[in-house]
DNA sequence: CTGTTAGCGCCTTCAA
DNA sequence: TTGAAGGCGCTAACAG
């Protein structure tokens, strides 16, 4: 038993399919009140559900928004996804999800799949990479996006533009001031601590990570401090944990020299909260305490991590809002109206949030 | 400039659309090797991307899996979503996401929307409710699901069956042994603590919450303990926090009587980890310490919360696996093959995991 | 205001 | 093996 069709509804109501269509959807034309009711009755007596595929085919648009993330279970992306979902609802669209693990090749596949489904717009979250090993894939991704845009698709990228993508119409970038915020974080941290800094970063070439590292170093320099040493690892908890182990060994070595702990030996900046938590877990596992033996700060201000103790110093990013903005940027007519900044990158702001994990006893 | 069509490719390759179709898709028929290459060349010289909507219309199936969750930013659902996404990839399908906040009315809308898009299957996560205020909406949801199944759709529900949905073909339930596991938790907790128990639950009528509460009480009873008092609140961190405040006041009152703390005054069971964390935060905010002043356990073993201190006792649930199983259950031919349990509910297992938050000093 | 006529892009019988 | 024809369900131009 197949789902009933518009034609069946029309027949039951004794009208033409066209009329039925006009009644059941938001057509500009308003059919006669009397006939409209008949159609509506017929429709739900048959349990009629319009075939979105057919509708999409007919008007070549799908009511779909494609969302590309590295990992939907990562709270960073989950938060963004919530925002996207939220904005999608405003636009009465549904969201199609693709997770790529951050690989440009997979992202390209996802874009192609979205294009095949005629998604009205695509939101890409997750750091871009400039690693040489990704060069070709990035180029293909860029080409795929270009084509999608040229065919009328709209895309928004969170953070950096896709490497090599031309600034086509319909291509929006939601800029996140990673560098600037990391600089501000360094400034505040340097004001309260005069020892060494270490950065736990992601793999070289990940823009988000690199920007945050660069900004942090700038802030340090501006405060007259020596640049921080950089430990690179994978951009997740495991990476943070590993780096944490390394640092723990170092800290414990230092303590051995001086006999006993006399306060933090190090201020650690992990380029995202999840890595920071990983690092903190490693330190703890090695018997070190925060902020007593080392202070630590992260980046993102992941909601689920706010109950972590000691409370993690970080930079608050309006993740959900970012998702919303990105999605809205791709809405038809989003850059119309009074907005004179049409086509300019959206600007996001964040906020340095110092908490217990970087408190140095006076 | 619209995307190029199969017809254009065919023309460029000098063949008929039918042939082109056979080449470009996995048709049973094998066209001539030579002609096949011509078509493929034409295709990617034009940057041809098949129109999934048209394909879907023609063969009435869409390669889409609909996923319904309360909130994608909730780590519980995010974890399940990862599993779904994973299994979807195995099936070479994409996932359509709908978030409903848990309202049956919204869930019904989501099912209808998925049906409209001709989703091949639907996975519903998130607790069912039997609250009287939801009765009508639940009925509509059930009706919508029935219709969807009758039209050939496949659905999997995590936890309880949808109230009132008939056990149609294509309707699967992934049963989660909440009651049994909560009972086991109570048993273990009762073995190590001889004081009072309190349960922080969700609103009455939420199956997941009710099952866990019932199981817990059973376990207590079996251990010869008095039933726990039950505090009900919303099924999220805020609800846990509020309950925590109440309990904190009570604990502090008790302490005033005896002069000073002499060990935990209460063992708290929150029906999910997020509520447990909320409650813990409230206790801490009121100056109480865990497990010194009160012990606490949750349920789910949310990954992001594993670094929480003191480590939270909980019941581990294989969330990602649950998502995967649910999705696989809806795969065509999933209940065929050697499996004699076709159509029977899938069974999940969990594991009581006692950690620091319920350690009572000897 | 309603009904009729064409497709949207593809797949799938059929006949050649 | 390949091509021609019809239809999937709906909408958008026309005509009445």
PDB file of C-alpha atoms (C1' of nucleotides) in Angstrom, chain A residues 6 21 25 48 51 55 58, chain D residues 8-14:
ATOM      1  CA  UNK A   6      -2.086  14.438  -4.831  1.00  0.00           C
ATOM      2  CA  UNK A  21      -1.926  21.509  -5.108  1.00  0.00           C
ATOM      3  CA  UNK A  25       0.579  24.219  -0.407  1.00  0.00           C
ATOM      4  CA  UNK A  48      -2.108  12.485   2.317  1.00  0.00           C
ATOM      5  CA  UNK A  51       6.023  13.836  -1.748  1.00  0.00           C
ATOM      6  CA  UNK A  55       7.977  18.838  -5.078  1.00  0.00           C
ATOM      7  CA  UNK A  58       9.283  20.271  -9.812  1.00  0.00           C
TER       8      UNK A  58
ATOM      9  C1'  DC D   8       7.226   8.540 -10.614  1.00  0.00           C
ATOM     10  C1'  DG D   9       4.237  13.062  -8.008  1.00  0.00           C
ATOM     11  C1'  DC D  10       4.124  17.585  -8.300  1.00  0.00           C
ATOM     12  C1'  DT D  11       4.180  22.566  -9.986  1.00  0.00           C
ATOM     13  C1'  DA D  12       3.925  26.211 -13.284  1.00  0.00           C
ATOM     14  C1'  DA D  13       2.737  28.151 -17.141  1.00  0.00           C
ATOM     15  C1'  DC D  14      -1.079  28.596 -20.003  1.00  0.00           C
TER      16       DC D  14
END
